[in-house]
XYZ file of C-alpha atoms in Angstrom:
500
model
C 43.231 48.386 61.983
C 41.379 51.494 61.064
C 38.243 52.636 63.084
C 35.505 53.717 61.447
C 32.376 55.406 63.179
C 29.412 53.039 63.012
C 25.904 53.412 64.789
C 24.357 52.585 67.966
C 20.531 50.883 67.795
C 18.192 53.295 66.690
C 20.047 56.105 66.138
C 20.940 58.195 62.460
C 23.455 56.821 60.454
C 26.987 58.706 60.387
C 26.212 59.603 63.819
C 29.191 58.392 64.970
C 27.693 56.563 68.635
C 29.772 53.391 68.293
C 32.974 52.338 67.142
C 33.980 49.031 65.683
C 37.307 47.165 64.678
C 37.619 45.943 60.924
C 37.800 42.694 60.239
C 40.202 43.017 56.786
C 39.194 39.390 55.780
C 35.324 39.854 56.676
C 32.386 39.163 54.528
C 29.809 42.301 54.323
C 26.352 41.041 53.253
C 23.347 43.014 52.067
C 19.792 41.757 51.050
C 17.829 43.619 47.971
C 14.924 42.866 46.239
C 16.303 42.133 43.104
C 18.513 41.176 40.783
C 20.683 43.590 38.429
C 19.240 43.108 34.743
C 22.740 42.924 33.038
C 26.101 43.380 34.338
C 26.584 45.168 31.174
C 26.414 48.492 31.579
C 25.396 49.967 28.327
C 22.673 47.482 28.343
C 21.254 48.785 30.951
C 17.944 50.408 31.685
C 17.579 50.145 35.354
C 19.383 52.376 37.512
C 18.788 49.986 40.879
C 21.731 48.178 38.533
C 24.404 50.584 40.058
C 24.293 48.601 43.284
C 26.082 45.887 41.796
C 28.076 48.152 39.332
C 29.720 49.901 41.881
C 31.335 46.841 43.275
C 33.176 45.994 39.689
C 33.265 48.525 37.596
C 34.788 52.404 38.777
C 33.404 55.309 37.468
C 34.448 58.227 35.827
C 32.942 60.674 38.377
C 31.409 59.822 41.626
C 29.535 61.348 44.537
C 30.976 62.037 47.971
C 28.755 61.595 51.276
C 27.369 64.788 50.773
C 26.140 63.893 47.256
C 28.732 66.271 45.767
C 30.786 65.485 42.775
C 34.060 63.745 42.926
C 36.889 62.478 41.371
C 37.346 58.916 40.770
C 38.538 57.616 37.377
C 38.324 61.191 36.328
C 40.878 63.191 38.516
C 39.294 66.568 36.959
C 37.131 67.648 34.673
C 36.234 71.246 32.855
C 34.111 72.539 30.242
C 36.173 74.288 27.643
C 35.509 76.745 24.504
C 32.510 78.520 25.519
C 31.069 75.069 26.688
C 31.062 73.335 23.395
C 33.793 70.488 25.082
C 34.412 68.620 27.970
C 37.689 67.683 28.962
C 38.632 65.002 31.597
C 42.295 64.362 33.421
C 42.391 60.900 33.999
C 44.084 58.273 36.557
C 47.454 57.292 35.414
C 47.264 54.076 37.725
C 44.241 51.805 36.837
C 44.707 48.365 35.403
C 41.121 46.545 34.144
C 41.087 43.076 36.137
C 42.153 41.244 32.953
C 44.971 43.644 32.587
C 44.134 46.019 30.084
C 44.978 49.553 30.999
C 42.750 52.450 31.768
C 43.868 55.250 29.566
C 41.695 58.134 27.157
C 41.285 55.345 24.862
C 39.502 53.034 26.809
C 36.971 56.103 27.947
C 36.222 57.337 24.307
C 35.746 53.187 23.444
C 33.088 53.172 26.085
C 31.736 55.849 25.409
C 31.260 55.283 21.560
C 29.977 51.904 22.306
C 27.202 53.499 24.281
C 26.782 56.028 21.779
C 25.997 53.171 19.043
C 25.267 49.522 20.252
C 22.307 48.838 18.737
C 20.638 47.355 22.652
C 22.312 50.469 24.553
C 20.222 51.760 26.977
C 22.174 55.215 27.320
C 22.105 56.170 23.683
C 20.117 59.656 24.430
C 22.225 60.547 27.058
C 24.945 60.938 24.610
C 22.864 62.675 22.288
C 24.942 66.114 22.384
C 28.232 64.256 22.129
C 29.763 65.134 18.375
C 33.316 63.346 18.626
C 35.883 62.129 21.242
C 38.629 62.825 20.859
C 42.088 61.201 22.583
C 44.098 64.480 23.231
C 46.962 62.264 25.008
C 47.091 59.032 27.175
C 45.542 60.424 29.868
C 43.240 63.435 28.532
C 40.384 62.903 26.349
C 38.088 65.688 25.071
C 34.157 65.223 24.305
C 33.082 67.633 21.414
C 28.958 68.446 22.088
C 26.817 69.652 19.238
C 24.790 71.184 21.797
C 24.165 72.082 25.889
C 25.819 69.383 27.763
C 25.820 70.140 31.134
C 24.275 66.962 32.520
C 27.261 65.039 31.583
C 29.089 65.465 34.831
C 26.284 63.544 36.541
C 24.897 61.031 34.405
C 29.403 59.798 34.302
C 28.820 59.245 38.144
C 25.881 56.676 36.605
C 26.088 53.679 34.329
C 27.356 56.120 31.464
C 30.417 56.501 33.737
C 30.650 52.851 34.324
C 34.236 51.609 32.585
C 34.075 48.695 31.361
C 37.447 46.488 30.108
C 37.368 47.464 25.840
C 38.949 44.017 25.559
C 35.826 42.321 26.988
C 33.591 44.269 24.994
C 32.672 41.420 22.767
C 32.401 39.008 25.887
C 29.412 36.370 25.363
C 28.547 36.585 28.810
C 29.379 39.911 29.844
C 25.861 40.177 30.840
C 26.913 37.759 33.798
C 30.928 38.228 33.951
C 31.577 41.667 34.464
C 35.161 42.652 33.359
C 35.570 46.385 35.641
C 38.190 48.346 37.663
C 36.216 47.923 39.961
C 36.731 47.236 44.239
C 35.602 43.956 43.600
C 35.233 41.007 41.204
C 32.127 39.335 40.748
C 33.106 35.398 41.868
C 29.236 33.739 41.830
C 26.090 34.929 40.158
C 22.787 32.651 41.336
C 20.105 34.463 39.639
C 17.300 35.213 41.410
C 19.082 34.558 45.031
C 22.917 35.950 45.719
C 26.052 37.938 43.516
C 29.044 36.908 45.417
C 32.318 39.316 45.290
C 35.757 38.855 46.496
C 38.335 42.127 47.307
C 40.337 43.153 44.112
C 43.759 43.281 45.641
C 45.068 45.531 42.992
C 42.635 48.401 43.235
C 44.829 51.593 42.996
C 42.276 52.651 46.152
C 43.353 50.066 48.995
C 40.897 52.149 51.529
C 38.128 51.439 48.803
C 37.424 47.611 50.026
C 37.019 47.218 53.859
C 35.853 43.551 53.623
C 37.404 40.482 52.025
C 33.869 39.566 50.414
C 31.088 40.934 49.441
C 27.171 39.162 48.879
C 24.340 40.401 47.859
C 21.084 38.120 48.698
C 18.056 38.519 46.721
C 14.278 38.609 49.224
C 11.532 40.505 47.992
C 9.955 39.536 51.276
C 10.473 42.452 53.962
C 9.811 40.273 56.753
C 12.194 37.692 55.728
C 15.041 40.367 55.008
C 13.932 41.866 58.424
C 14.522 38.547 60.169
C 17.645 37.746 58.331
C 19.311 40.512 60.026
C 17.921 38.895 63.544
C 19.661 35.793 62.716
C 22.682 37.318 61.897
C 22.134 36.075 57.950
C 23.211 39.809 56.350
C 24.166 43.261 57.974
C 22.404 45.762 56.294
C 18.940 45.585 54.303
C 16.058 48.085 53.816
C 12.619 47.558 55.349
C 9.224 48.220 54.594
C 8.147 51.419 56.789
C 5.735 49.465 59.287
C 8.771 47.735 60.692
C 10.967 50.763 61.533
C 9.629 50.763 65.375
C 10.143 47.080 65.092
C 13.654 47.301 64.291
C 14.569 49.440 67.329
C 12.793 47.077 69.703
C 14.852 44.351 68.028
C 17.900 46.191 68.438
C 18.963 46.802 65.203
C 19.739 49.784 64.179
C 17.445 51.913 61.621
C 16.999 55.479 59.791
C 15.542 56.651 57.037
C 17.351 55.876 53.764
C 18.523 58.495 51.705
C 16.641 58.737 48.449
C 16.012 59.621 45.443
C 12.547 57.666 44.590
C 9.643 59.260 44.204
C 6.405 57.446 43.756
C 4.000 58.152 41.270
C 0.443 57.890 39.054
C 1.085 57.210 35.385
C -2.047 57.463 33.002
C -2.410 56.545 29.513
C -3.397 59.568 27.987
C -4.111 57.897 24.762
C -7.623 56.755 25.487
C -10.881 58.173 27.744
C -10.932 59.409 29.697
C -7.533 60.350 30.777
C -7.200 62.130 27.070
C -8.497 64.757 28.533
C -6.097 66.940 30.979
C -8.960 68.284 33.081
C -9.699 64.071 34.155
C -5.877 64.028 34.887
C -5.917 66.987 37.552
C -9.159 65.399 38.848
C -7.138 62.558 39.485
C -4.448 64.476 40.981
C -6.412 66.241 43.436
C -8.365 63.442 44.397
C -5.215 62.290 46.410
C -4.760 63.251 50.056
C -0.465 62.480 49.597
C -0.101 63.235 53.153
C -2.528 60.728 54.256
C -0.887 58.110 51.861
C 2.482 58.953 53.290
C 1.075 58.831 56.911
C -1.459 55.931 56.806
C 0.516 53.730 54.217
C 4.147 54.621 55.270
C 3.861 55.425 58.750
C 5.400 58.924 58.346
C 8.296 57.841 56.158
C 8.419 59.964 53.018
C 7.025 63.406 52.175
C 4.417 64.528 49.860
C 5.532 65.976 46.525
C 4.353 67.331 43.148
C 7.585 67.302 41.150
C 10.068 64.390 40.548
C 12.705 65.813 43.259
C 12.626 65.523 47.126
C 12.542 69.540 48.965
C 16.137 68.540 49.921
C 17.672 67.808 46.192
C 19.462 70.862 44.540
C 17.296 70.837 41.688
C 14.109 71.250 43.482
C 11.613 74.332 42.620
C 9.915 75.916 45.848
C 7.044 77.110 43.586
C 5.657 73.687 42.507
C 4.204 72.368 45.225
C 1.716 69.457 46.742
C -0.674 72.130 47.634
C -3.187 74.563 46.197
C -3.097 74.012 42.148
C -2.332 70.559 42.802
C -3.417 69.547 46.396
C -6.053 67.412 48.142
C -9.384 69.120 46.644
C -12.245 66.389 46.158
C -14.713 69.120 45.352
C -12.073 70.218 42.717
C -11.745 67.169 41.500
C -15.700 66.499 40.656
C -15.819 70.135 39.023
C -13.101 68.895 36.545
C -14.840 66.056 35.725
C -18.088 67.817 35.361
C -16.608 70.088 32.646
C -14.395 67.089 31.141
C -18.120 65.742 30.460
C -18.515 63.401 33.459
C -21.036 64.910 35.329
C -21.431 61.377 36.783
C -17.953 60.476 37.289
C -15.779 58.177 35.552
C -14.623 54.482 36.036
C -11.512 53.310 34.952
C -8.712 50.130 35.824
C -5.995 50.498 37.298
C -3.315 47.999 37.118
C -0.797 47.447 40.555
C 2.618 46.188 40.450
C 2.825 43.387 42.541
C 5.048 44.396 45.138
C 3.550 45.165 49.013
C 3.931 48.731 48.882
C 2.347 49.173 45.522
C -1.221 46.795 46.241
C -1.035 49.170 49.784
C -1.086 52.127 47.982
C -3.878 51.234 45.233
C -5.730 50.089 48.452
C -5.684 52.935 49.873
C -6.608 54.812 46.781
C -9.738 53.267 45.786
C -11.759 54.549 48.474
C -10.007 58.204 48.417
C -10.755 58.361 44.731
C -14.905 57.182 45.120
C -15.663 60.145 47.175
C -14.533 62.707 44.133
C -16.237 60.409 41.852
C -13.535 57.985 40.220
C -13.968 53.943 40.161
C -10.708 52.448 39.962
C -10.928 48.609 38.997
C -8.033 47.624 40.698
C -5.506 44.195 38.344
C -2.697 43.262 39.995
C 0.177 42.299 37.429
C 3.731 41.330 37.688
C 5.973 44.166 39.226
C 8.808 43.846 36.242
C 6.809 43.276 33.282
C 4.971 46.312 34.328
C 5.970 49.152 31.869
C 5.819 47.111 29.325
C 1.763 45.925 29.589
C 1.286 49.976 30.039
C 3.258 51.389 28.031
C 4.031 49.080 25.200
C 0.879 46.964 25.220
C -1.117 50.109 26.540
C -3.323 47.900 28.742
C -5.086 49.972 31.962
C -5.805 53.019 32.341
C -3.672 54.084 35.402
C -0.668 51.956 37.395
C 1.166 53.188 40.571
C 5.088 53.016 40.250
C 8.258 53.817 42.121
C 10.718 55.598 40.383
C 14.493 54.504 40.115
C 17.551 56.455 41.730
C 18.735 59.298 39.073
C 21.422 61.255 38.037
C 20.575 64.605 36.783
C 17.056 65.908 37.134
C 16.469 66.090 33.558
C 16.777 62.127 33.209
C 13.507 61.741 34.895
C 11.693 64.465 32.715
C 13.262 63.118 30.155
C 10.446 60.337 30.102
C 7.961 63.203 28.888
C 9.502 63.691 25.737
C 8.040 63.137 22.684
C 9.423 59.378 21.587
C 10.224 58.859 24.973
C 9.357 55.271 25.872
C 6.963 56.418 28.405
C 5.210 58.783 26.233
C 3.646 56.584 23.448
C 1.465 59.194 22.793
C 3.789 62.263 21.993
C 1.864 64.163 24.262
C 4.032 67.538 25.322
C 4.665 70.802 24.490
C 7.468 73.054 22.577
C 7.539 75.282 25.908
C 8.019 72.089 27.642
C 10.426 70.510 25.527
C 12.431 74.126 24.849
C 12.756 74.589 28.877
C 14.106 70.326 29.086
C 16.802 71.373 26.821
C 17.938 74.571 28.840
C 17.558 72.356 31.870
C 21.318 71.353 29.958
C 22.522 74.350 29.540
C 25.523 75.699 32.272
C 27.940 73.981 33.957
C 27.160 74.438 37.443
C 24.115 73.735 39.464
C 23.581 77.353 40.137
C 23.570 77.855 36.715
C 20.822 75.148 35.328
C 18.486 75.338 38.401
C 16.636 78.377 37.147
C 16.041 76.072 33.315
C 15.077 73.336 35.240
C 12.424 74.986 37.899
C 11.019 76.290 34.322
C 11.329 72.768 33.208
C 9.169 71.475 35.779
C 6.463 74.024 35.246
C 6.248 73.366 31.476
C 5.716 69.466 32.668
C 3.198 70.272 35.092
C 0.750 71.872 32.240
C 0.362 68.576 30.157
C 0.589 66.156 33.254
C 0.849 62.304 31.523
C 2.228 61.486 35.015
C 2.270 63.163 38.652
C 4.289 62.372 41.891
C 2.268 61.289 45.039
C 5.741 61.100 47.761
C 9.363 61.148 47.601
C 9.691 57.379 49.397
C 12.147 57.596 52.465
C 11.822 53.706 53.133
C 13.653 52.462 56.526
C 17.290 51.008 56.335
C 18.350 48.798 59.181
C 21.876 46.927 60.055
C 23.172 45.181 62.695
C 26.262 46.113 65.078
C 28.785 44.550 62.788
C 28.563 47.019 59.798
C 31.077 49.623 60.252
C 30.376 52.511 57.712
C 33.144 55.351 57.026
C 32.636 58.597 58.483
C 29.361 60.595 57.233
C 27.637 57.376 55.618
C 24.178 57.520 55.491
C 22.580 53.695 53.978
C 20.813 54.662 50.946
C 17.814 53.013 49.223
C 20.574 52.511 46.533
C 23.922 51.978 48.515
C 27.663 51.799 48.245
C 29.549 49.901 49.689
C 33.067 51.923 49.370
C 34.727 51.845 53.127
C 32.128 49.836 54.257
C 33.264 46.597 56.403
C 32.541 44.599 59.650
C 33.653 44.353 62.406
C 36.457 41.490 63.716
């Protein structure tokens, strides 16, 4: 039996502090919040998807514990002829589960189905692909038409998801996924578990510690809380008021790694957020820290750009202070010269989810003393970006971004077209420094594109971060992670097991 390094009650995950046997014919069991919207990949438009994904399909790229690129299906990769083409070495060894074989053609079939089903969701993140081409069984070459140096990310994503070319036409792929993946999707009860057995022939036999995998659907944190105490799942993620809770339980807890950031989102198509100098008002009306103290007990840091400090991405220069801190007095003098001497009133619609109404209730008050009156309308949490943004109703809604990428897929939103940009409001300096953002092949090489990208962003400001959301996960003394394994707010569950 292989040992893996799992953690004592209370203390950081991958610290190593307890040990546990495998149980090789175990069932690992994890409570989220949701369901995934398709098992379809190239349907997709929600990244929180890739929780399922990653159990049956592989991708082409993946990251390691420390978030650096990897090989999976890909063995290599490498940008060729001055950067105008990718080329990827793939795995000689990788058999779909209904037996077709993995080879260069099934890539540049995924990849062109992507490129032009009519209900893809990842369409514009093949934009700069020209032509695949199939350079032998095991090589294929992407041709770009222009800077492409996002692609090694977004193929660690649902663009990197493989899916079976002989299931492509599958009636109910949506709910039969046909992967390479770990695991094979065995029972899908919508709205309350996925249920996933081993795949025996996975060419990665370390990949699946547990016989069976299930993941339970509670929106409740106080029910997935107790289902740990009962011994119902292993691992969940709980809201931030129970994290002390947890350790007197004796489960253990940490802060999940992360990637969401939490954010206002105004229509700027109507008064009085038309009017940039109402938007910064808004902005600086905020006290972030006291939202991340008062509302998350600590958990999360205050942020103006769509990356946490940690994240490689992430400029030093824009900041949640100064030109866009906590400045009520500011705020009022904006709105003064915006022409609302007397302040403004306004709704603002919250997703129904606990963290969200907490937030907007925390808001309302914060926002009187500079002058703003938000009308607080609760609406349905995933119907949301489609009352604001599609039906435009509201003025303002609070939302929590989805795991991502590459850094340019969340700026990507203030594009002009972009579904969350009705209005076409941007800039060519903005939209010039988004597509340099693509430019180079290494991360040294786009950061200096992309701090310029979230300047540009900052100076027409449809949208503006509040935290990057650290929520607590806990698990119980029979998960076993693999060396390093920090539980995410999005996890994996490669070398993840229980113990015997």
């Amino acid at each position: 039996m292989l040992l893996l390094s799992a953690c004592g009650g209370g203390s950081s995950a991958g610290a190593g502090t307890a040990q546990g046997e495998i149980d090789p014919e175990g069932t690992f069991r994890y409570v989220f919040v949701q369901n995934p919207s398709t098992f379809d990949p190239h349907r997709s438009g929600n990244a929180w998807d890739m929780i399922f994904f990653r159990l049956v399909y592989d991708q082409l790229i993946m990251l390691d514990e420390n978030d650096e690129l990897a090989p999976q299906l890909a063995t290599s990769w490498e940008f060729v002829d001055g950067d105008t083409a990718l080329v990827l070495e793939l795995r000689d060894d990788v058999t779909f589960i209904d037996g077709t074989p993995f080879n260069a053609e099934a890539v540049k079939a995924n990849l062109e189905r992507a490129k032009t089903l009519e209900t893809s969701a990842l369409k514009g993140q093949l934009a700069r692909v020209e032509s695949i081409d199939v350079v032998d069984e095991f090589t294929v070459r992407l041709n770009l038409n222009g800077p492409g140096g996002d692609l090694p990310n977004l193929f660690t994503d649902r663009l990197g998801s493989m899916i079976s070319p002989a299931a492509f036409d599958n009636p109910d792929l949506d709910q039969n996924p046909v992967g390479s993946g770990m695991a094979t999707l065995v029972e899908y009860v919508p709205g309350q578990v996925s249920r996933y057995d081993r795949n025996e022939e996975y060419w990665d036999p370390e990949a699946a510690k547990a016989a069976h995998y299930e993941i339970l659907v509670q929106t409740s944190a106080t029910t997935r809380f107790n289902m740990l105490q009962t011994g119902q799942a292993e691992l969940t993620y709980l809201d931030p008021s129970q994290a002390e809770q947890a350790a007197t339980a004796g489960l253990n807890s940490a802060p999940s790694k992360s990637l969401s950031i939490m954010s206002i989102n105004m229509n700027v198509g109507k008064p009085p957020f038309d009017d940039i100098r109402v938007r910064q008002a808004l902005e600086h009306a905020i006290d972030r820290q006291a939202i991340v103290d008062g509302v998350f007990f600590g958990l999360g840091e205050p942020v103006a750009q769509y990356m946490p400090p940690e994240h490689w991405a992430y400029n030093p220069d824009v900041t949640p202070e100064g030109d866009h801190g906590y400045d009520p007095e500011r705020a009022r003098e904006l709105l003064a010269e915006a022409g609302y001497p007397d302040g403004v009133e306004f709704e603002w619609l919250v997703p129904s989810l606990d963290d969200h109404r907490a937030v907007a209730e925390a808001l309302v008050p914060m926002l009187a003393e500079a002058g703003m009156t938000a009308n607080t309308r609760v609406i349905e949490s995933p119907t949301t970006p489609v009352t604001f943004y599609g039906r435009q109703e509201g003025n303002v809604y609070n939302g929590m971004g989805a795991p991502f990428a590459d850094p340019t897929v969340q700026y990507q939103n203030y594009l002009p077209g972009a579904f969350r940009n009705p209005w076409n409001v941007s800039s060519p300096e903005f939209e010039q420094a988004w597509l340099d953002a693509l430019r180079g092949t290494t991360q040294e090489e786009r950061a200096p594109a992309i701090h310029r990208m979230v300047e540009e962003e900052k100076r027409t400001m449809i949208s503006f971060p509040l935290h990057a959301h650290f929520p607590p996960s806990a698990w119980t003394d029979r998960a076993v992670f693999p060396e390093g394994y920090q539980p995410a707010y999005a996890p994996t569950f490669r070398g993840v097991g229980v113990t015997a």
